[in-house]
């Protein structure tokens, strides 16, 4: 998984509780991404980062926030989890954006269940 | 609407056989098309990336084709192995920004001995 770890790998939580997922990379890549994967949907981008403290929204950002205080760490926070946020969350990294040969490398995923 | 559609949704083949997976897209403007392999419980792994000027790209037993005129791509797997059992995801980039990737829902391939 290209030097990417996600924690926790599995989590069960209750509606209304805050949840933070962590992505850690050892590749020193500039770009980091959070996606969610749900049955019947392709991977959908939640937020991404193009550098320390530089983040932007993706396609499905409502209800999520992110932070990146160090190159190697990208945190995804659900301020008040809802059942619709039950999903598998993937972190990805890439060395550059905009290059035709750019490749995103994905982490192993975090399975989140909100009861 | 920018969409990526894959067919079939699922496929079962016997070990050693060949198969072809299809991807049709309506994404515009088009930058490049990628195929990823996703094993169960794992993150996707890149197989190929093709720009509009590339018709074919191979990665071992995997060969991807692209017809930018008809907006179709295929992934051909030769001499399938049990380890090919996975989901194969077609991804189209709308522009030169990787935040503009449109993911298909994937084809679930199962290879049986």
Tab-separated table of N, CA and C in Angstrom, chain B:
chain	number	residue	atom	x	y	z
B	1	UNK	N	-24.029	15.224	-18.125
B	1	UNK	CA	-23.504	14.843	-16.829
B	1	UNK	C	-22.267	13.970	-17.030
B	2	UNK	N	-21.230	14.241	-16.252
B	2	UNK	CA	-20.005	13.453	-16.350
B	2	UNK	C	-20.194	12.102	-15.678
B	3	UNK	N	-20.099	11.062	-16.476
B	3	UNK	CA	-20.318	9.719	-15.954
B	3	UNK	C	-19.339	8.726	-16.537
B	4	UNK	N	-19.089	7.682	-15.754
B	4	UNK	CA	-18.277	6.555	-16.197
B	4	UNK	C	-19.087	5.299	-15.911
B	5	UNK	N	-19.384	4.550	-16.949
B	5	UNK	CA	-20.190	3.342	-16.796
B	5	UNK	C	-19.376	2.123	-17.200
B	6	UNK	N	-19.453	1.092	-16.371
B	6	UNK	CA	-18.692	-0.112	-16.626
B	6	UNK	C	-19.620	-1.303	-16.808
B	7	UNK	N	-19.186	-2.205	-17.662
B	7	UNK	CA	-19.943	-3.438	-17.871
B	7	UNK	C	-18.996	-4.595	-18.137
B	8	UNK	N	-19.383	-5.823	-17.754
B	8	UNK	CA	-20.554	-6.096	-16.923
B	8	UNK	C	-20.311	-5.688	-15.471
B	9	UNK	N	-21.349	-5.747	-14.658
B	9	UNK	CA	-21.167	-5.460	-13.229
B	9	UNK	C	-20.362	-6.549	-12.574
B	10	UNK	N	-20.580	-7.777	-13.004
B	10	UNK	CA	-19.837	-8.901	-12.460
B	10	UNK	C	-19.601	-9.928	-13.544
B	11	UNK	N	-18.559	-10.718	-13.342
B	11	UNK	CA	-18.149	-11.680	-14.360
B	11	UNK	C	-17.479	-12.860	-13.673
B	12	UNK	N	-17.824	-14.057	-14.126
B	12	UNK	CA	-17.197	-15.267	-13.609
B	12	UNK	C	-16.551	-15.996	-14.770
B	13	UNK	N	-15.278	-16.319	-14.628
B	13	UNK	CA	-14.577	-17.071	-15.670
B	13	UNK	C	-13.742	-18.173	-15.033
B	14	UNK	N	-13.320	-19.108	-15.866
B	14	UNK	CA	-12.448	-20.175	-15.398
B	14	UNK	C	-10.987	-19.771	-15.567
B	15	UNK	N	-10.200	-20.247	-14.659
B	15	UNK	CA	-8.759	-19.991	-14.697
B	15	UNK	C	-8.181	-20.350	-16.065
B	16	UNK	N	-7.342	-19.458	-16.576
B	16	UNK	CA	-6.724	-19.706	-17.873
B	16	UNK	C	-7.444	-19.055	-19.039
B	17	UNK	N	-8.705	-18.686	-18.820
B	17	UNK	CA	-9.476	-18.048	-19.882
B	17	UNK	C	-9.172	-16.549	-19.950
B	18	UNK	N	-9.496	-15.969	-21.110
B	18	UNK	CA	-9.362	-14.526	-21.293
B	18	UNK	C	-10.692	-13.845	-21.022
B	19	UNK	N	-10.634	-12.548	-20.732
B	19	UNK	CA	-11.882	-11.793	-20.575
B	19	UNK	C	-11.623	-10.326	-20.909
B	20	UNK	N	-12.721	-9.637	-21.211
B	20	UNK	CA	-12.631	-8.219	-21.542
B	20	UNK	C	-13.678	-7.449	-20.765
B	21	UNK	N	-13.241	-6.383	-20.116
B	21	UNK	CA	-14.121	-5.522	-19.357
B	21	UNK	C	-14.287	-4.209	-20.111
B	22	UNK	N	-15.477	-3.634	-20.024
B	22	UNK	CA	-15.782	-2.440	-20.803
B	22	UNK	C	-15.994	-1.209	-19.925
B	23	UNK	N	-15.653	-0.068	-20.509
B	23	UNK	CA	-15.844	1.211	-19.824
B	23	UNK	C	-16.283	2.244	-20.856
B	24	UNK	N	-17.424	2.860	-20.627
B	24	UNK	CA	-17.913	3.950	-21.474
B	24	UNK	C	-17.998	5.210	-20.618
B	25	UNK	N	-17.601	6.318	-21.184
B	25	UNK	CA	-17.606	7.549	-20.404
B	25	UNK	C	-18.203	8.706	-21.190
B	26	UNK	N	-18.718	9.655	-20.436
B	26	UNK	CA	-19.267	10.864	-21.041
B	26	UNK	C	-18.597	12.091	-20.437
B	27	UNK	N	-17.386	11.890	-19.924
B	27	UNK	CA	-16.660	12.952	-19.240
B	27	UNK	C	-16.055	13.913	-20.252
B	28	UNK	N	-16.217	15.189	-19.967
B	28	UNK	CA	-15.656	16.223	-20.835
B	28	UNK	C	-15.271	17.442	-20.004
B	29	UNK	N	-14.141	18.075	-20.271
B	29	UNK	CA	-13.105	17.671	-21.212
B	29	UNK	C	-12.310	16.475	-20.689
B	30	UNK	N	-11.841	15.671	-21.622
B	30	UNK	CA	-11.142	14.438	-21.259
B	30	UNK	C	-9.646	14.704	-21.159
B	31	UNK	N	-9.033	14.164	-20.102
B	31	UNK	CA	-7.586	14.271	-19.961
B	31	UNK	C	-6.929	12.899	-20.081
B	32	UNK	N	-7.314	11.983	-19.226
B	32	UNK	CA	-6.738	10.653	-19.291
B	32	UNK	C	-7.685	9.638	-18.668
B	33	UNK	N	-7.421	8.374	-18.949
B	33	UNK	CA	-8.246	7.287	-18.421
B	33	UNK	C	-7.341	6.285	-17.726
B	34	UNK	N	-7.795	5.829	-16.568
B	34	UNK	CA	-7.008	4.912	-15.738
B	34	UNK	C	-7.826	3.666	-15.436
B	35	UNK	N	-7.139	2.569	-15.296
B	35	UNK	CA	-7.735	1.339	-14.786
B	35	UNK	C	-7.045	0.997	-13.473
B	36	UNK	N	-7.867	0.677	-12.475
B	36	UNK	CA	-7.370	0.263	-11.170
B	36	UNK	C	-7.886	-1.144	-10.869
B	37	UNK	N	-7.106	-1.890	-10.112
B	37	UNK	CA	-7.521	-3.184	-9.582
B	37	UNK	C	-7.691	-3.051	-8.077
B	38	UNK	N	-8.824	-3.527	-7.573
B	38	UNK	CA	-9.071	-3.461	-6.139
B	38	UNK	C	-9.392	-4.848	-5.595
B	39	UNK	N	-8.473	-5.394	-4.831
B	39	UNK	CA	-8.722	-6.659	-4.149
B	39	UNK	C	-9.668	-6.424	-2.987
B	40	UNK	N	-10.405	-7.452	-2.613
B	40	UNK	CA	-11.358	-7.341	-1.513
B	40	UNK	C	-10.656	-6.881	-0.246
B	41	UNK	N	-11.184	-5.833	0.375
B	41	UNK	CA	-10.624	-5.344	1.624
B	41	UNK	C	-9.342	-4.531	1.478
B	42	UNK	N	-9.013	-4.181	0.256
B	42	UNK	CA	-7.793	-3.416	0.012
B	42	UNK	C	-8.125	-2.144	-0.764
B	43	UNK	N	-7.147	-1.247	-0.842
B	43	UNK	CA	-7.322	-0.058	-1.652
B	43	UNK	C	-7.024	-0.349	-3.116
B	44	UNK	N	-7.535	0.480	-4.025
B	44	UNK	CA	-7.260	0.290	-5.457
B	44	UNK	C	-5.777	0.461	-5.777
B	45	UNK	N	-5.344	-0.277	-6.789
B	45	UNK	CA	-3.960	-0.202	-7.250
B	45	UNK	C	-3.977	0.084	-8.743
B	46	UNK	N	-3.195	1.048	-9.170
B	46	UNK	CA	-3.190	1.463	-10.565
B	46	UNK	C	-2.615	0.377	-11.481
B	47	UNK	N	-3.312	0.151	-12.604
B	47	UNK	CA	-2.834	-0.780	-13.623
B	47	UNK	C	-2.271	-0.027	-14.832
B	48	UNK	N	-3.050	0.909	-15.352
B	48	UNK	CA	-2.618	1.674	-16.534
B	48	UNK	C	-3.177	3.086	-16.489
B	49	UNK	N	-2.501	3.988	-17.177
B	49	UNK	CA	-3.001	5.348	-17.426
B	49	UNK	C	-2.804	5.625	-18.908
B	50	UNK	N	-3.855	6.112	-19.584
B	50	UNK	CA	-3.756	6.423	-21.012
B	50	UNK	C	-4.274	7.821	-21.285
B	51	UNK	N	-3.573	8.542	-22.145
B	51	UNK	CA	-4.056	9.833	-22.598
B	51	UNK	C	-4.857	9.636	-23.881
B	52	UNK	N	-5.436	10.712	-24.392
B	52	UNK	CA	-6.297	10.613	-25.571
B	52	UNK	C	-5.530	10.150	-26.802
B	53	UNK	N	-4.219	10.323	-26.803
B	53	UNK	CA	-3.419	9.965	-27.981
B	53	UNK	C	-2.935	8.520	-27.961
B	54	UNK	N	-3.205	7.815	-26.846
B	54	UNK	CA	-2.757	6.433	-26.726
B	54	UNK	C	-3.928	5.486	-26.982
B	55	UNK	N	-3.719	4.508	-27.841
B	55	UNK	CA	-4.776	3.555	-28.162
B	55	UNK	C	-4.693	2.293	-27.311
B	56	UNK	N	-3.473	1.908	-26.963
B	56	UNK	CA	-3.255	0.666	-26.244
B	56	UNK	C	-2.123	0.825	-25.241
B	57	UNK	N	-2.308	0.206	-24.089
B	57	UNK	CA	-1.230	0.167	-23.104
B	57	UNK	C	-1.311	-1.158	-22.361
B	58	UNK	N	-0.167	-1.790	-22.189
B	58	UNK	CA	-0.136	-3.101	-21.538
B	58	UNK	C	0.621	-3.056	-20.225
B	59	UNK	N	0.222	-3.924	-19.338
B	59	UNK	CA	0.886	-4.105	-18.047
B	59	UNK	C	0.821	-5.599	-17.751
B	60	UNK	N	1.814	-6.324	-18.229
B	60	UNK	CA	1.806	-7.779	-18.047
B	60	UNK	C	0.672	-8.411	-18.835
B	61	UNK	N	-0.179	-9.159	-18.128
B	61	UNK	CA	-1.305	-9.809	-18.803
B	61	UNK	C	-2.508	-8.876	-18.988
B	62	UNK	N	-2.375	-7.655	-18.552
B	62	UNK	CA	-3.452	-6.674	-18.692
B	62	UNK	C	-3.164	-5.752	-19.879
B	63	UNK	N	-4.143	-5.619	-20.771
B	63	UNK	CA	-4.014	-4.708	-21.900
B	63	UNK	C	-5.235	-3.801	-21.944
B	64	UNK	N	-4.988	-2.517	-21.871
B	64	UNK	CA	-6.079	-1.544	-21.937
B	64	UNK	C	-6.097	-0.892	-23.312
B	65	UNK	N	-7.286	-0.652	-23.827
B	65	UNK	CA	-7.441	0.058	-25.092
B	65	UNK	C	-8.308	1.286	-24.869
B	66	UNK	N	-8.118	2.270	-25.709
B	66	UNK	CA	-8.891	3.504	-25.602
B	66	UNK	C	-9.277	3.995	-26.982
B	67	UNK	N	-10.553	4.280	-27.153
B	67	UNK	CA	-11.060	4.928	-28.360
B	67	UNK	C	-11.670	6.259	-27.918
B	68	UNK	N	-10.901	7.330	-28.077
B	68	UNK	CA	-11.351	8.633	-27.594
B	68	UNK	C	-12.510	9.185	-28.429
B	69	UNK	N	-12.631	8.699	-29.653
B	69	UNK	CA	-13.721	9.173	-30.506
B	69	UNK	C	-15.070	8.648	-30.024
B	70	UNK	N	-15.105	7.366	-29.695
B	70	UNK	CA	-16.362	6.761	-29.207
B	70	UNK	C	-16.462	6.807	-27.696
B	71	UNK	N	-15.417	7.289	-27.032
B	71	UNK	CA	-15.392	7.389	-25.562
B	71	UNK	C	-15.594	6.028	-24.924
B	72	UNK	N	-14.812	5.086	-25.397
B	72	UNK	CA	-14.876	3.740	-24.861
B	72	UNK	C	-13.470	3.233	-24.549
B	73	UNK	N	-13.391	2.442	-23.505
B	73	UNK	CA	-12.145	1.786	-23.149
B	73	UNK	C	-12.457	0.344	-22.779
B	74	UNK	N	-11.463	-0.507	-22.940
B	74	UNK	CA	-11.615	-1.888	-22.505
B	74	UNK	C	-10.348	-2.329	-21.793
B	75	UNK	N	-10.516	-3.290	-20.910
B	75	UNK	CA	-9.391	-3.918	-20.229
B	75	UNK	C	-9.460	-5.404	-20.525
B	76	UNK	N	-8.443	-5.900	-21.196
B	76	UNK	CA	-8.390	-7.314	-21.573
B	76	UNK	C	-7.407	-8.033	-20.659
B	77	UNK	N	-7.866	-9.117	-20.079
B	77	UNK	CA	-7.022	-9.934	-19.212
B	77	UNK	C	-6.757	-11.247	-19.914
B	78	UNK	N	-5.508	-11.553	-20.093
B	78	UNK	CA	-5.106	-12.777	-20.807
B	78	UNK	C	-4.712	-13.863	-19.819
B	79	UNK	N	-5.099	-15.084	-20.145
B	79	UNK	CA	-4.714	-16.251	-19.343
B	79	UNK	C	-4.950	-15.986	-17.858
B	80	UNK	N	-6.184	-15.793	-17.496
B	80	UNK	CA	-6.535	-15.371	-16.139
B	80	UNK	C	-5.988	-16.323	-15.070
B	81	UNK	N	-5.699	-15.716	-13.917
B	81	UNK	CA	-5.213	-16.476	-12.766
B	81	UNK	C	-6.168	-16.225	-11.595
B	82	UNK	N	-6.102	-17.091	-10.604
B	82	UNK	CA	-6.973	-16.937	-9.440
B	82	UNK	C	-6.761	-15.576	-8.791
B	83	UNK	N	-5.539	-15.081	-8.834
B	83	UNK	CA	-5.216	-13.796	-8.215
B	83	UNK	C	-5.812	-12.595	-8.964
B	84	UNK	N	-6.369	-12.841	-10.131
B	84	UNK	CA	-7.040	-11.767	-10.870
B	84	UNK	C	-8.422	-11.476	-10.305
B	85	UNK	N	-8.902	-12.332	-9.426
B	85	UNK	CA	-10.208	-12.103	-8.798
B	85	UNK	C	-10.151	-10.797	-8.008
B	86	UNK	N	-10.951	-9.831	-8.430
B	86	UNK	CA	-10.911	-8.488	-7.845
B	86	UNK	C	-11.968	-7.643	-8.537
B	87	UNK	N	-12.090	-6.404	-8.084
B	87	UNK	CA	-12.894	-5.421	-8.806
B	87	UNK	C	-11.963	-4.575	-9.651
B	88	UNK	N	-12.408	-4.262	-10.856
B	88	UNK	CA	-11.617	-3.445	-11.760
B	88	UNK	C	-12.369	-2.142	-12.010
B	89	UNK	N	-11.696	-1.055	-11.717
B	89	UNK	CA	-12.341	0.247	-11.725
B	89	UNK	C	-11.763	1.122	-12.828
B	90	UNK	N	-12.643	1.689	-13.617
B	90	UNK	CA	-12.265	2.624	-14.684
B	90	UNK	C	-12.405	4.044	-14.127
B	91	UNK	N	-11.404	4.869	-14.350
B	91	UNK	CA	-11.396	6.222	-13.806
B	91	UNK	C	-11.031	7.200	-14.908
B	92	UNK	N	-11.822	8.233	-15.075
B	92	UNK	CA	-11.551	9.221	-16.109
B	92	UNK	C	-11.246	10.564	-15.461
B	93	UNK	N	-10.209	11.209	-15.940
B	93	UNK	CA	-9.836	12.528	-15.449
B	93	UNK	C	-10.417	13.593	-16.360
B	94	UNK	N	-11.123	14.544	-15.737
B	94	UNK	CA	-11.772	15.600	-16.526
B	94	UNK	C	-10.797	16.635	-17.018
B	95	UNK	N	-9.699	16.793	-16.275
B	95	UNK	CA	-8.775	17.846	-16.640
B	95	UNK	C	-7.418	17.438	-16.149
B	96	UNK	N	-6.526	18.355	-16.065
B	96	UNK	CA	-5.196	18.018	-15.599
B	96	UNK	C	-5.109	18.035	-14.083
B	97	UNK	N	-6.225	18.188	-13.390
B	97	UNK	CA	-6.240	18.177	-11.927
B	97	UNK	C	-6.755	16.847	-11.406
B	98	UNK	N	-6.042	16.247	-10.509
B	98	UNK	CA	-6.474	14.944	-10.013
B	98	UNK	C	-7.657	15.036	-9.074
B	99	UNK	N	-8.068	16.244	-8.725
B	99	UNK	CA	-9.294	16.338	-7.949
B	99	UNK	C	-10.505	16.241	-8.837
B	100	UNK	N	-10.304	16.049	-10.131
B	100	UNK	CA	-11.419	15.959	-11.063
B	100	UNK	C	-11.563	14.538	-11.608
B	101	UNK	N	-11.214	13.529	-10.833
B	101	UNK	CA	-11.347	12.145	-11.256
B	101	UNK	C	-12.787	11.686	-11.098
B	102	UNK	N	-13.288	11.004	-12.126
B	102	UNK	CA	-14.619	10.407	-12.086
B	102	UNK	C	-14.436	8.892	-12.090
B	103	UNK	N	-14.928	8.247	-11.035
B	103	UNK	CA	-14.737	6.809	-10.870
B	103	UNK	C	-15.964	6.039	-11.342
B	104	UNK	N	-15.736	4.943	-12.044
B	104	UNK	CA	-16.812	4.009	-12.330
B	104	UNK	C	-17.088	3.158	-11.102
B	105	UNK	N	-18.168	2.388	-11.145
B	105	UNK	CA	-18.535	1.555	-10.003
B	105	UNK	C	-17.834	0.212	-10.025
B	106	UNK	N	-17.123	-0.090	-11.103
B	106	UNK	CA	-16.307	-1.289	-11.134
B	106	UNK	C	-16.984	-2.516	-11.707
B	107	UNK	N	-16.163	-3.449	-12.157
B	107	UNK	CA	-16.606	-4.794	-12.562
B	107	UNK	C	-15.984	-5.782	-11.600
B	108	UNK	N	-16.834	-6.594	-10.989
B	108	UNK	CA	-16.356	-7.611	-10.049
B	108	UNK	C	-16.039	-8.880	-10.825
B	109	UNK	N	-14.757	-9.258	-10.894
B	109	UNK	CA	-14.317	-10.454	-11.610
B	109	UNK	C	-13.996	-11.559	-10.616
B	110	UNK	N	-14.541	-12.726	-10.885
B	110	UNK	CA	-14.206	-13.905	-10.092
B	110	UNK	C	-13.637	-14.969	-11.018
B	111	UNK	N	-12.465	-15.452	-10.670
B	111	UNK	CA	-11.801	-16.495	-11.438
B	111	UNK	C	-11.823	-17.773	-10.617
B	112	UNK	N	-12.413	-18.823	-11.209
B	112	UNK	CA	-12.512	-20.099	-10.511
B	112	UNK	C	-11.589	-21.124	-11.149
B	113	UNK	N	-11.079	-22.054	-10.310
B	113	UNK	CA	-10.168	-23.093	-10.852
B	113	UNK	C	-10.934	-24.088	-11.694
